[in-house]
PDB file of C-alpha atoms and ligand atoms in Angstrom:
ATOM      1  CA  UNK A   1       0.122  -0.213   0.000  1.00 47.00           C
ATOM      2  CA  UNK A   2       1.245   3.598  -0.958  1.00 49.00           C
ATOM      3  CA  UNK A   3       1.568   5.621   2.289  1.00 55.00           C
ATOM      4  CA  UNK A   4       2.611   8.822   0.368  1.00 57.00           C
ATOM      5  CA  UNK A   5       0.466  11.817   1.188  1.00 58.00           C
ATOM      6  CA  UNK A   6      -1.699  12.555  -1.668  1.00 55.00           C
ATOM      7  CA  UNK A   7      -0.588  15.576  -3.732  1.00 55.00           C
ATOM      8  CA  UNK A   8      -2.753  18.687  -3.782  1.00 55.00           C
ATOM      9  CA  UNK A   9      -4.716  19.025  -6.505  1.00 53.00           C
ATOM     10  CA  UNK A  10      -5.848  22.570  -7.174  1.00 52.00           C
ATOM     11  CA  UNK A  11      -7.880  23.213 -10.088  1.00 50.00           C
ATOM     12  CA  UNK A  12      -8.190  26.848 -11.509  1.00 53.00           C
ATOM     13  CA  UNK A  13     -11.837  27.553  -9.866  1.00 58.00           C
ATOM     14  CA  UNK A  14     -10.864  26.050  -6.508  1.00 64.00           C
ATOM     15  CA  UNK A  15     -10.710  29.001  -4.254  1.00 72.00           C
ATOM     16  CA  UNK A  16      -7.019  29.575  -2.835  1.00 94.00           C
ATOM     17  CA  UNK A  17      -7.412  29.694   0.922  1.00 97.00           C
ATOM     18  CA  UNK A  18      -5.271  29.983   4.150  1.00 98.00           C
ATOM     19  CA  UNK A  19      -5.778  29.356   7.781  1.00 97.00           C
ATOM     20  CA  UNK A  20      -3.072  31.088   9.793  1.00 98.00           C
ATOM     21  CA  UNK A  21      -4.215  30.431  13.330  1.00 98.00           C
ATOM     22  CA  UNK A  22      -4.061  26.768  14.381  1.00 97.00           C
ATOM     23  CA  UNK A  23      -3.144  25.277  17.635  1.00 97.00           C
ATOM     24  CA  UNK A  24      -1.412  21.765  17.991  1.00 97.00           C
ATOM     25  CA  UNK A  25      -1.213  19.328  20.786  1.00 95.00           C
ATOM     26  CA  UNK A  26       2.247  21.018  21.560  1.00 95.00           C
ATOM     27  CA  UNK A  27       0.072  23.776  23.425  1.00 94.00           C
ATOM     28  CA  UNK A  28      -3.755  23.201  24.198  1.00 92.00           C
ATOM     29  CA  UNK A  29      -4.749  21.807  20.595  1.00 94.00           C
ATOM     30  CA  UNK A  30      -5.831  18.110  20.489  1.00 94.00           C
ATOM     31  CA  UNK A  31      -4.151  17.237  17.159  1.00 96.00           C
ATOM     32  CA  UNK A  32      -0.536  16.471  16.192  1.00 97.00           C
ATOM     33  CA  UNK A  33       0.920  18.509  13.369  1.00 98.00           C
ATOM     34  CA  UNK A  34       0.792  15.747  11.019  1.00 98.00           C
ATOM     35  CA  UNK A  35      -3.078  15.309  11.818  1.00 97.00           C
ATOM     36  CA  UNK A  36      -3.341  18.952  11.152  1.00 97.00           C
ATOM     37  CA  UNK A  37      -1.675  18.684   7.703  1.00 97.00           C
ATOM     38  CA  UNK A  38      -3.974  15.875   6.753  1.00 97.00           C
ATOM     39  CA  UNK A  39      -7.072  18.079   7.717  1.00 96.00           C
ATOM     40  CA  UNK A  40      -5.619  21.100   5.708  1.00 96.00           C
ATOM     41  CA  UNK A  41      -5.268  18.398   2.766  1.00 95.00           C
ATOM     42  CA  UNK A  42      -8.820  17.872   3.240  1.00 94.00           C
ATOM     43  CA  UNK A  43      -9.976  21.312   2.962  1.00 94.00           C
ATOM     44  CA  UNK A  44      -7.942  21.868   0.391  1.00 94.00           C
ATOM     45  CA  UNK A  45      -5.969  24.794   2.149  1.00 96.00           C
ATOM     46  CA  UNK A  46      -3.093  26.219   0.099  1.00 97.00           C
ATOM     47  CA  UNK A  47      -1.484  27.596   3.193  1.00 98.00           C
ATOM     48  CA  UNK A  48      -1.388  27.237   6.993  1.00 98.00           C
ATOM     49  CA  UNK A  49       0.342  28.515  10.180  1.00 98.00           C
ATOM     50  CA  UNK A  50       0.734  26.868  13.388  1.00 98.00           C
ATOM     51  CA  UNK A  51       0.586  29.114  16.163  1.00 98.00           C
ATOM     52  CA  UNK A  52       0.751  27.490  19.405  1.00 97.00           C
ATOM     53  CA  UNK A  53       0.810  29.495  22.823  1.00 95.00           C
ATOM     54  CA  UNK A  54       4.189  30.345  23.848  1.00 95.00           C
ATOM     55  CA  UNK A  55       5.631  27.079  22.002  1.00 95.00           C
ATOM     56  CA  UNK A  56       7.441  26.505  18.890  1.00 97.00           C
ATOM     57  CA  UNK A  57       8.007  22.778  19.308  1.00 97.00           C
ATOM     58  CA  UNK A  58       5.652  21.955  16.185  1.00 98.00           C
ATOM     59  CA  UNK A  59       7.407  24.034  13.640  1.00 98.00           C
ATOM     60  CA  UNK A  60      10.476  22.207  12.662  1.00 98.00           C
ATOM     61  CA  UNK A  61       8.479  18.903  11.962  1.00 98.00           C
ATOM     62  CA  UNK A  62       5.751  21.161  10.094  1.00 98.00           C
ATOM     63  CA  UNK A  63       8.317  22.401   7.855  1.00 98.00           C
ATOM     64  CA  UNK A  64       8.894  19.004   6.601  1.00 98.00           C
ATOM     65  CA  UNK A  65       5.053  18.086   6.559  1.00 98.00           C
ATOM     66  CA  UNK A  66       4.551  21.218   4.278  1.00 98.00           C
ATOM     67  CA  UNK A  67       6.916  19.422   1.923  1.00 98.00           C
ATOM     68  CA  UNK A  68       5.421  16.274   2.005  1.00 97.00           C
ATOM     69  CA  UNK A  69       1.771  17.566   1.853  1.00 97.00           C
ATOM     70  CA  UNK A  70       2.580  20.154  -0.614  1.00 97.00           C
ATOM     71  CA  UNK A  71       1.153  22.762   1.470  1.00 97.00           C
ATOM     72  CA  UNK A  72       2.642  26.202   2.056  1.00 98.00           C
ATOM     73  CA  UNK A  73       3.530  26.622   5.913  1.00 98.00           C
ATOM     74  CA  UNK A  74       4.339  29.893   7.774  1.00 98.00           C
ATOM     75  CA  UNK A  75       6.010  29.108  11.240  1.00 98.00           C
ATOM     76  CA  UNK A  76       3.854  30.938  13.877  1.00 98.00           C
ATOM     77  CA  UNK A  77       3.428  31.361  17.618  1.00 98.00           C
ATOM     78  CA  UNK A  78       0.787  33.271  19.741  1.00 98.00           C
ATOM     79  CA  UNK A  79       2.318  35.062  22.775  1.00 97.00           C
ATOM     80  CA  UNK A  80       0.227  35.905  25.814  1.00 94.00           C
ATOM     81  CA  UNK A  81       0.951  39.555  26.893  1.00 95.00           C
ATOM     82  CA  UNK A  82      -0.579  41.661  29.398  1.00 92.00           C
ATOM     83  CA  UNK A  83      -1.858  45.329  28.379  1.00 88.00           C
ATOM     84  CA  UNK A  84      -3.054  47.034  31.747  1.00 84.00           C
ATOM     85  CA  UNK A  85      -5.234  44.611  33.373  1.00 83.00           C
ATOM     86  CA  UNK A  86      -6.145  42.692  30.072  1.00 88.00           C
ATOM     87  CA  UNK A  87      -4.700  39.738  28.694  1.00 90.00           C
ATOM     88  CA  UNK A  88      -3.998  40.073  25.016  1.00 94.00           C
ATOM     89  CA  UNK A  89      -2.515  37.741  22.546  1.00 97.00           C
ATOM     90  CA  UNK A  90       0.554  38.804  19.829  1.00 98.00           C
ATOM     91  CA  UNK A  91       0.950  36.514  16.894  1.00 98.00           C
ATOM     92  CA  UNK A  92       4.433  35.918  15.223  1.00 98.00           C
ATOM     93  CA  UNK A  93       4.845  34.773  11.801  1.00 98.00           C
ATOM     94  CA  UNK A  94       7.826  33.453   9.887  1.00 98.00           C
ATOM     95  CA  UNK A  95       9.892  33.146  13.112  1.00 98.00           C
ATOM     96  CA  UNK A  96      13.096  31.240  13.072  1.00 98.00           C
ATOM     97  CA  UNK A  97      12.082  28.278  15.603  1.00 98.00           C
ATOM     98  CA  UNK A  98      15.733  27.631  16.412  1.00 98.00           C
ATOM     99  CA  UNK A  99      16.540  31.257  17.428  1.00 98.00           C
ATOM    100  CA  UNK A 100      18.405  31.335  20.472  1.00 97.00           C
ATOM    101  CA  UNK A 101      16.821  34.230  22.399  1.00 95.00           C
ATOM    102  CA  UNK A 102      13.269  33.489  21.625  1.00 97.00           C
ATOM    103  CA  UNK A 103      13.998  29.649  22.767  1.00 97.00           C
ATOM    104  CA  UNK A 104      15.308  31.043  26.138  1.00 95.00           C
ATOM    105  CA  UNK A 105      12.433  33.360  26.601  1.00 94.00           C
ATOM    106  CA  UNK A 106      10.014  30.199  25.895  1.00 95.00           C
ATOM    107  CA  UNK A 107      11.566  27.935  28.617  1.00 94.00           C
ATOM    108  CA  UNK A 108      11.218  30.757  30.980  1.00 93.00           C
ATOM    109  CA  UNK A 109       7.475  30.655  30.191  1.00 92.00           C
ATOM    110  CA  UNK A 110       7.089  27.065  30.354  1.00 92.00           C
ATOM    111  CA  UNK A 111       8.820  27.051  33.637  1.00 93.00           C
ATOM    112  CA  UNK A 112       6.184  29.705  34.750  1.00 93.00           C
ATOM    113  CA  UNK A 113       3.350  27.940  33.090  1.00 93.00           C
ATOM    114  CA  UNK A 114       4.490  24.840  35.265  1.00 94.00           C
ATOM    115  CA  UNK A 115       4.579  26.755  38.538  1.00 95.00           C
ATOM    116  CA  UNK A 116       1.151  28.083  38.047  1.00 96.00           C
ATOM    117  CA  UNK A 117      -0.057  24.515  37.286  1.00 96.00           C
ATOM    118  CA  UNK A 118       1.032  23.552  40.487  1.00 96.00           C
ATOM    119  CA  UNK A 119      -0.675  26.322  42.120  1.00 97.00           C
ATOM    120  CA  UNK A 120      -3.959  25.797  40.479  1.00 98.00           C
ATOM    121  CA  UNK A 121      -3.767  21.976  41.738  1.00 97.00           C
ATOM    122  CA  UNK A 122      -3.096  23.322  45.225  1.00 97.00           C
ATOM    123  CA  UNK A 123      -6.485  25.489  44.932  1.00 97.00           C
ATOM    124  CA  UNK A 124      -8.256  22.643  43.769  1.00 97.00           C
ATOM    125  CA  UNK A 125      -7.224  20.524  46.444  1.00 97.00           C
ATOM    126  CA  UNK A 126      -8.666  23.098  48.945  1.00 96.00           C
ATOM    127  CA  UNK A 127     -11.880  22.646  46.822  1.00 96.00           C
ATOM    128  CA  UNK A 128     -11.668  18.766  47.776  1.00 96.00           C
ATOM    129  CA  UNK A 129     -10.543  18.050  44.382  1.00 97.00           C
ATOM    130  CA  UNK A 130      -7.252  15.862  44.315  1.00 96.00           C
ATOM    131  CA  UNK A 131      -5.278  16.076  40.712  1.00 96.00           C
ATOM    132  CA  UNK A 132      -2.087  14.268  41.099  1.00 93.00           C
ATOM    133  CA  UNK A 133       0.974  16.835  40.021  1.00 94.00           C
ATOM    134  CA  UNK A 134       3.085  14.082  38.570  1.00 94.00           C
ATOM    135  CA  UNK A 135       0.267  12.647  36.316  1.00 92.00           C
ATOM    136  CA  UNK A 136      -0.678  16.204  35.031  1.00 93.00           C
ATOM    137  CA  UNK A 137       3.310  16.629  34.358  1.00 92.00           C
ATOM    138  CA  UNK A 138       3.620  13.282  32.750  1.00 92.00           C
ATOM    139  CA  UNK A 139       0.537  13.867  30.429  1.00 92.00           C
ATOM    140  CA  UNK A 140       1.430  17.562  29.558  1.00 91.00           C
ATOM    141  CA  UNK A 141       4.592  18.846  30.915  1.00 84.00           C
ATOM    142  CA  UNK A 142       6.288  18.862  27.400  1.00 83.00           C
ATOM    143  CA  UNK A 143       3.541  21.440  26.057  1.00 86.00           C
ATOM    144  CA  UNK A 144       2.581  24.638  26.982  1.00 86.00           C
ATOM    145  CA  UNK A 145       0.710  23.614  29.974  1.00 92.00           C
ATOM    146  CA  UNK A 146      -2.489  25.507  30.857  1.00 92.00           C
ATOM    147  CA  UNK A 147      -5.965  25.808  32.045  1.00 95.00           C
ATOM    148  CA  UNK A 148      -7.566  23.660  29.198  1.00 93.00           C
ATOM    149  CA  UNK A 149      -5.347  20.492  30.316  1.00 94.00           C
ATOM    150  CA  UNK A 150      -6.454  20.695  33.994  1.00 96.00           C
ATOM    151  CA  UNK A 151     -10.039  21.154  32.450  1.00 96.00           C
ATOM    152  CA  UNK A 152      -9.743  17.939  30.658  1.00 94.00           C
ATOM    153  CA  UNK A 153      -8.896  15.920  33.718  1.00 95.00           C
ATOM    154  CA  UNK A 154     -11.733  17.719  35.710  1.00 97.00           C
ATOM    155  CA  UNK A 155     -14.024  16.242  33.113  1.00 96.00           C
ATOM    156  CA  UNK A 156     -12.508  12.738  33.102  1.00 95.00           C
ATOM    157  CA  UNK A 157     -12.932  12.719  37.065  1.00 95.00           C
ATOM    158  CA  UNK A 158     -16.571  13.651  36.686  1.00 96.00           C
ATOM    159  CA  UNK A 159     -15.878  17.041  38.538  1.00 96.00           C
ATOM    160  CA  UNK A 160     -17.601  19.067  35.664  1.00 97.00           C
ATOM    161  CA  UNK A 161     -19.639  18.134  32.560  1.00 96.00           C
ATOM    162  CA  UNK A 162     -17.389  20.253  29.907  1.00 94.00           C
ATOM    163  CA  UNK A 163     -14.779  22.633  29.410  1.00 93.00           C
ATOM    164  CA  UNK A 164     -17.165  25.531  29.720  1.00 94.00           C
ATOM    165  CA  UNK A 165     -18.301  24.142  33.650  1.00 97.00           C
ATOM    166  CA  UNK A 166     -14.908  24.004  34.373  1.00 97.00           C
ATOM    167  CA  UNK A 167     -14.050  27.550  33.454  1.00 97.00           C
ATOM    168  CA  UNK A 168     -17.198  28.801  35.086  1.00 97.00           C
ATOM    169  CA  UNK A 169     -16.985  27.002  38.501  1.00 97.00           C
ATOM    170  CA  UNK A 170     -13.137  26.554  39.099  1.00 98.00           C
ATOM    171  CA  UNK A 171     -10.477  27.840  36.522  1.00 97.00           C
ATOM    172  CA  UNK A 172     -12.012  31.244  34.729  1.00 95.00           C
ATOM    173  CA  UNK A 173     -10.962  34.538  35.964  1.00 90.00           C
ATOM    174  CA  UNK A 174     -12.495  35.540  39.343  1.00 90.00           C
ATOM    175  CA  UNK A 175     -13.043  31.689  39.940  1.00 96.00           C
ATOM    176  CA  UNK A 176     -11.710  30.265  43.289  1.00 96.00           C
ATOM    177  CA  UNK A 177      -8.893  28.340  41.509  1.00 97.00           C
ATOM    178  CA  UNK A 178      -7.747  31.047  39.114  1.00 97.00           C
ATOM    179  CA  UNK A 179      -4.136  32.037  39.226  1.00 96.00           C
ATOM    180  CA  UNK A 180      -2.696  34.618  36.633  1.00 91.00           C
ATOM    181  CA  UNK A 181      -0.360  33.684  33.952  1.00 90.00           C
ATOM    182  CA  UNK A 182       2.949  35.028  33.780  1.00 89.00           C
ATOM    183  CA  UNK A 183       2.704  37.500  30.991  1.00 90.00           C
ATOM    184  CA  UNK A 184       5.160  40.041  29.265  1.00 94.00           C
ATOM    185  CA  UNK A 185       4.153  43.401  27.667  1.00 96.00           C
ATOM    186  CA  UNK A 186       2.991  43.626  24.138  1.00 96.00           C
ATOM    187  CA  UNK A 187       6.200  45.518  23.420  1.00 97.00           C
ATOM    188  CA  UNK A 188       8.584  42.890  24.609  1.00 96.00           C
ATOM    189  CA  UNK A 189       6.631  40.107  22.675  1.00 97.00           C
ATOM    190  CA  UNK A 190       6.942  42.497  19.585  1.00 97.00           C
ATOM    191  CA  UNK A 191      10.640  42.598  20.192  1.00 97.00           C
ATOM    192  CA  UNK A 192      11.299  38.916  20.924  1.00 97.00           C
ATOM    193  CA  UNK A 193       9.193  37.957  17.582  1.00 98.00           C
ATOM    194  CA  UNK A 194      11.543  40.730  15.751  1.00 97.00           C
ATOM    195  CA  UNK A 195      14.635  38.947  17.363  1.00 97.00           C
ATOM    196  CA  UNK A 196      13.265  35.825  15.757  1.00 98.00           C
ATOM    197  CA  UNK A 197      13.060  37.559  12.110  1.00 98.00           C
ATOM    198  CA  UNK A 198       9.519  37.465  12.574  1.00 98.00           C
ATOM    199  CA  UNK A 199       6.350  39.974  11.967  1.00 98.00           C
ATOM    200  CA  UNK A 200       3.968  40.430  14.663  1.00 98.00           C
ATOM    201  CA  UNK A 201       0.077  40.765  14.657  1.00 98.00           C
ATOM    202  CA  UNK A 202      -2.440  41.680  16.985  1.00 98.00           C
ATOM    203  CA  UNK A 203      -4.541  38.648  17.608  1.00 98.00           C
ATOM    204  CA  UNK A 204      -8.388  38.476  17.679  1.00 98.00           C
ATOM    205  CA  UNK A 205      -8.761  42.265  18.708  1.00 97.00           C
ATOM    206  CA  UNK A 206     -12.376  41.982  18.787  1.00 96.00           C
ATOM    207  CA  UNK A 207     -12.359  39.577  21.793  1.00 94.00           C
ATOM    208  CA  UNK A 208     -10.324  41.987  24.027  1.00 86.00           C
ATOM    209  CA  UNK A 209      -9.041  45.446  22.700  1.00 92.00           C
ATOM    210  CA  UNK A 210     -10.739  48.772  22.630  1.00 90.00           C
ATOM    211  CA  UNK A 211      -9.906  51.187  19.385  1.00 89.00           C
ATOM    212  CA  UNK A 212      -7.503  53.304  21.541  1.00 91.00           C
ATOM    213  CA  UNK A 213      -5.716  50.089  22.639  1.00 92.00           C
ATOM    214  CA  UNK A 214      -5.240  49.145  19.138  1.00 94.00           C
ATOM    215  CA  UNK A 215      -3.918  52.322  18.251  1.00 94.00           C
ATOM    216  CA  UNK A 216      -1.524  52.032  20.967  1.00 94.00           C
ATOM    217  CA  UNK A 217      -0.211  48.566  19.779  1.00 95.00           C
ATOM    218  CA  UNK A 218       0.005  50.263  16.033  1.00 96.00           C
ATOM    219  CA  UNK A 219       2.142  53.081  17.407  1.00 96.00           C
ATOM    220  CA  UNK A 220       4.427  50.365  19.312  1.00 96.00           C
ATOM    221  CA  UNK A 221       5.358  48.906  15.772  1.00 95.00           C
ATOM    222  CA  UNK A 222       3.041  45.851  15.097  1.00 97.00           C
ATOM    223  CA  UNK A 223       3.100  44.676  11.631  1.00 98.00           C
ATOM    224  CA  UNK A 224      -0.509  43.664  11.149  1.00 98.00           C
ATOM    225  CA  UNK A 225      -4.079  43.053  12.647  1.00 98.00           C
ATOM    226  CA  UNK A 226      -5.812  39.543  12.536  1.00 98.00           C
ATOM    227  CA  UNK A 227      -8.798  40.486  10.862  1.00 98.00           C
ATOM    228  CA  UNK A 228     -10.676  37.266  10.267  1.00 98.00           C
ATOM    229  CA  UNK A 229     -11.384  34.980  13.487  1.00 97.00           C
ATOM    230  CA  UNK A 230     -14.221  33.236  14.695  1.00 96.00           C
ATOM    231  CA  UNK A 231     -15.178  35.654  17.544  1.00 96.00           C
ATOM    232  CA  UNK A 232     -15.457  38.636  15.100  1.00 97.00           C
ATOM    233  CA  UNK A 233     -18.613  39.918  13.580  1.00 96.00           C
ATOM    234  CA  UNK A 234     -18.806  41.080  10.183  1.00 96.00           C
ATOM    235  CA  UNK A 235     -18.796  44.443  11.228  1.00 96.00           C
ATOM    236  CA  UNK A 236     -15.714  43.832  13.252  1.00 97.00           C
ATOM    237  CA  UNK A 237     -13.793  42.198  10.320  1.00 97.00           C
ATOM    238  CA  UNK A 238     -14.672  45.200   8.283  1.00 97.00           C
ATOM    239  CA  UNK A 239     -13.435  48.001  10.974  1.00 96.00           C
ATOM    240  CA  UNK A 240     -10.167  46.115  11.363  1.00 97.00           C
ATOM    241  CA  UNK A 241      -9.718  45.958   7.595  1.00 97.00           C
ATOM    242  CA  UNK A 242     -10.077  49.738   7.284  1.00 97.00           C
ATOM    243  CA  UNK A 243      -7.682  50.242  10.206  1.00 96.00           C
ATOM    244  CA  UNK A 244      -5.206  47.993   8.025  1.00 97.00           C
ATOM    245  CA  UNK A 245      -5.696  50.154   4.876  1.00 97.00           C
ATOM    246  CA  UNK A 246      -5.473  53.448   7.300  1.00 97.00           C
ATOM    247  CA  UNK A 247      -2.495  52.547   8.957  1.00 97.00           C
ATOM    248  CA  UNK A 248      -0.987  50.671   6.122  1.00 97.00           C
ATOM    249  CA  UNK A 249      -0.792  47.415   8.041  1.00 98.00           C
ATOM    250  CA  UNK A 250      -0.721  43.594   6.956  1.00 98.00           C
ATOM    251  CA  UNK A 251      -3.738  41.329   7.538  1.00 98.00           C
ATOM    252  CA  UNK A 252      -3.904  37.773   8.801  1.00 98.00           C
ATOM    253  CA  UNK A 253      -6.917  35.505   9.626  1.00 98.00           C
ATOM    254  CA  UNK A 254      -7.846  31.872  10.539  1.00 97.00           C
ATOM    255  CA  UNK A 255      -9.997  29.770  12.550  1.00 97.00           C
ATOM    256  CA  UNK A 256      -8.078  29.475  16.098  1.00 97.00           C
ATOM    257  CA  UNK A 257      -8.685  25.743  15.654  1.00 96.00           C
ATOM    258  CA  UNK A 258      -7.942  23.770  18.592  1.00 95.00           C
ATOM    259  CA  UNK A 259      -8.733  20.109  17.155  1.00 94.00           C
ATOM    260  CA  UNK A 260     -12.231  19.595  18.659  1.00 86.00           C
ATOM    261  CA  UNK A 261     -15.493  20.827  17.842  1.00 81.00           C
ATOM    262  CA  UNK A 262     -16.034  21.495  21.658  1.00 79.00           C
ATOM    263  CA  UNK A 263     -13.233  24.043  21.611  1.00 79.00           C
ATOM    264  CA  UNK A 264     -14.492  25.998  18.811  1.00 83.00           C
ATOM    265  CA  UNK A 265     -14.858  26.119  15.071  1.00 87.00           C
ATOM    266  CA  UNK A 266     -13.246  23.576  12.459  1.00 90.00           C
ATOM    267  CA  UNK A 267     -10.055  24.105  10.514  1.00 92.00           C
ATOM    268  CA  UNK A 268     -10.647  25.991   7.619  1.00 87.00           C
ATOM    269  CA  UNK A 269     -13.868  27.391   8.528  1.00 91.00           C
ATOM    270  CA  UNK A 270     -12.431  31.102   8.676  1.00 96.00           C
ATOM    271  CA  UNK A 271      -9.864  31.557   6.184  1.00 96.00           C
ATOM    272  CA  UNK A 272      -8.196  34.291   4.403  1.00 97.00           C
ATOM    273  CA  UNK A 273      -7.521  34.179   0.482  1.00 97.00           C
ATOM    274  CA  UNK A 274      -4.175  32.902  -0.370  1.00 97.00           C
ATOM    275  CA  UNK A 275      -3.290  36.395  -2.044  1.00 97.00           C
ATOM    276  CA  UNK A 276      -3.025  37.775   1.224  1.00 97.00           C
ATOM    277  CA  UNK A 277      -0.464  35.181   2.306  1.00 98.00           C
ATOM    278  CA  UNK A 278       1.605  36.343  -0.978  1.00 97.00           C
ATOM    279  CA  UNK A 279       1.477  40.029   0.260  1.00 97.00           C
ATOM    280  CA  UNK A 280       2.487  38.787   3.852  1.00 98.00           C
ATOM    281  CA  UNK A 281       5.434  36.689   2.343  1.00 98.00           C
ATOM    282  CA  UNK A 282       6.686  39.686   0.257  1.00 98.00           C
ATOM    283  CA  UNK A 283       6.507  41.961   3.127  1.00 98.00           C
ATOM    284  CA  UNK A 284       8.724  39.986   5.261  1.00 98.00           C
ATOM    285  CA  UNK A 285      11.052  39.199   2.667  1.00 97.00           C
ATOM    286  CA  UNK A 286      11.491  42.938   2.090  1.00 96.00           C
ATOM    287  CA  UNK A 287      12.320  43.331   5.860  1.00 94.00           C
ATOM    288  CA  UNK A 288      14.782  40.713   5.847  1.00 90.00           C
ATOM    289  CA  UNK A 289      16.635  42.298   3.017  1.00 86.00           C
TER     290      UNK A 289
HETATM  291  P1  AMP B   1      -4.461  29.454  29.763  1.00 84.57           P
HETATM  292  O1  AMP B   1      -3.440  29.789  28.641  1.00 84.57           O
HETATM  293  O2  AMP B   1      -3.866  28.540  30.804  1.00 84.57           O
HETATM  294  O3  AMP B   1      -4.724  30.838  30.711  1.00 84.57           O
HETATM  295  O4  AMP B   1      -5.467  29.088  29.059  1.00 84.57           O
HETATM  296  C1  AMP B   1      -6.382  29.835  27.911  1.00 84.57           C
HETATM  297  C2  AMP B   1      -7.113  28.964  27.115  1.00 84.57           C
HETATM  298  O5  AMP B   1      -8.309  28.404  28.057  1.00 84.57           O
HETATM  299  C3  AMP B   1      -7.649  29.870  25.959  1.00 84.57           C
HETATM  300  O6  AMP B   1      -6.755  29.685  24.992  1.00 84.57           O
HETATM  301  C4  AMP B   1      -8.680  29.142  25.564  1.00 84.57           C
HETATM  302  O7  AMP B   1      -8.523  28.040  24.786  1.00 84.57           O
HETATM  303  C5  AMP B   1      -9.273  28.394  26.906  1.00 84.57           C
HETATM  304  N1  AMP B   1     -10.370  29.039  27.861  1.00 84.57           N
HETATM  305  C6  AMP B   1     -10.414  30.203  28.214  1.00 84.57           C
HETATM  306  N2  AMP B   1     -11.497  30.745  28.798  1.00 84.57           N
HETATM  307  C7  AMP B   1     -12.453  29.548  28.498  1.00 84.57           C
HETATM  308  C8  AMP B   1     -13.919  29.352  28.767  1.00 84.57           C
HETATM  309  N3  AMP B   1     -14.552  30.165  29.554  1.00 84.57           N
HETATM  310  N4  AMP B   1     -14.217  28.019  28.505  1.00 84.57           N
HETATM  311  C9  AMP B   1     -13.762  27.215  27.694  1.00 84.57           C
HETATM  312  N5  AMP B   1     -12.128  27.654  27.488  1.00 84.57           N
HETATM  313  C10 AMP B   1     -11.622  28.524  27.838  1.00 84.57           C
HETATM  314 ZN1   ZN B   2      -5.673  28.051  23.135  1.00 84.57          ZN
HETATM  315 FE1   FE B   3      -5.787  33.936  21.514  1.00 84.57          FE
HETATM  316 FE1   FE B   4      -5.240  31.084  19.580  1.00 84.57          FE
END
């Protein structure tokens, strides 16, 4: 039997689409990079980016998969930041996964996430829920460990019915077991991404950022805005596209896929035209000269 992945067949009438916001099981997604590429092939995506939370472990394997599956791959990341009291996310594209400075920051974030997970387990114990730290560490310790992993165990233990209940009762902001995550400033995230030869984008501004906040981020030297996202209304997408034009920025978008319909919409359900990827690539290449 031939195990070679099928070559992409793109007819002239197939719309050329890209999904530039996908999480793998190296952060809080469910699917491995290979499973992600298989789906991207099924949905006839021309280009994808894996943008794990504070983690680049999926990127080198994905570069090889991209060749095998004949799908363009943009190495990405989604960095958690704090602006005033709000958590915001900055996407980095075209980053070098082997960049030494980037990796030393990520190692530090990883440690901080582990410390925080431990503190969350401690709080859960005070609510009479016992989760073994060694078990959590052996299952998820290699990833960007976060609240969704703990929610998973709460569901398995029948403490809650689903992720939403886990967040509503225990893990969500202002809940009894909430411990804030270590976060850097947006300016620091932009610098880290730049040092790793990447370009930075404001992720899903419609979720958490007011117009003035967006203008502040633009003034910090962000390269673009994620206009298309499942949590953006059509009116918001239009508004962000106008801002992109007004400030001469780049545009990105995607499904924020986490590999499970319980965790959000399917991969490829929110896409951008491939022409935008061509524009992004040219913009990035020009910056590198
Ligand atoms: P963390 O990085 O550990 O703070 O976890 C943040 C992740 O938890 C987000 O990226 C979402 O995937 C997930 N999340 C946040 N709030 C909720 C919620 N209310 N219900 C389900 N999942 C959530
Ligand atoms: Zn996530
Ligand atoms: Fe995000
Ligand atoms: Fe995301």
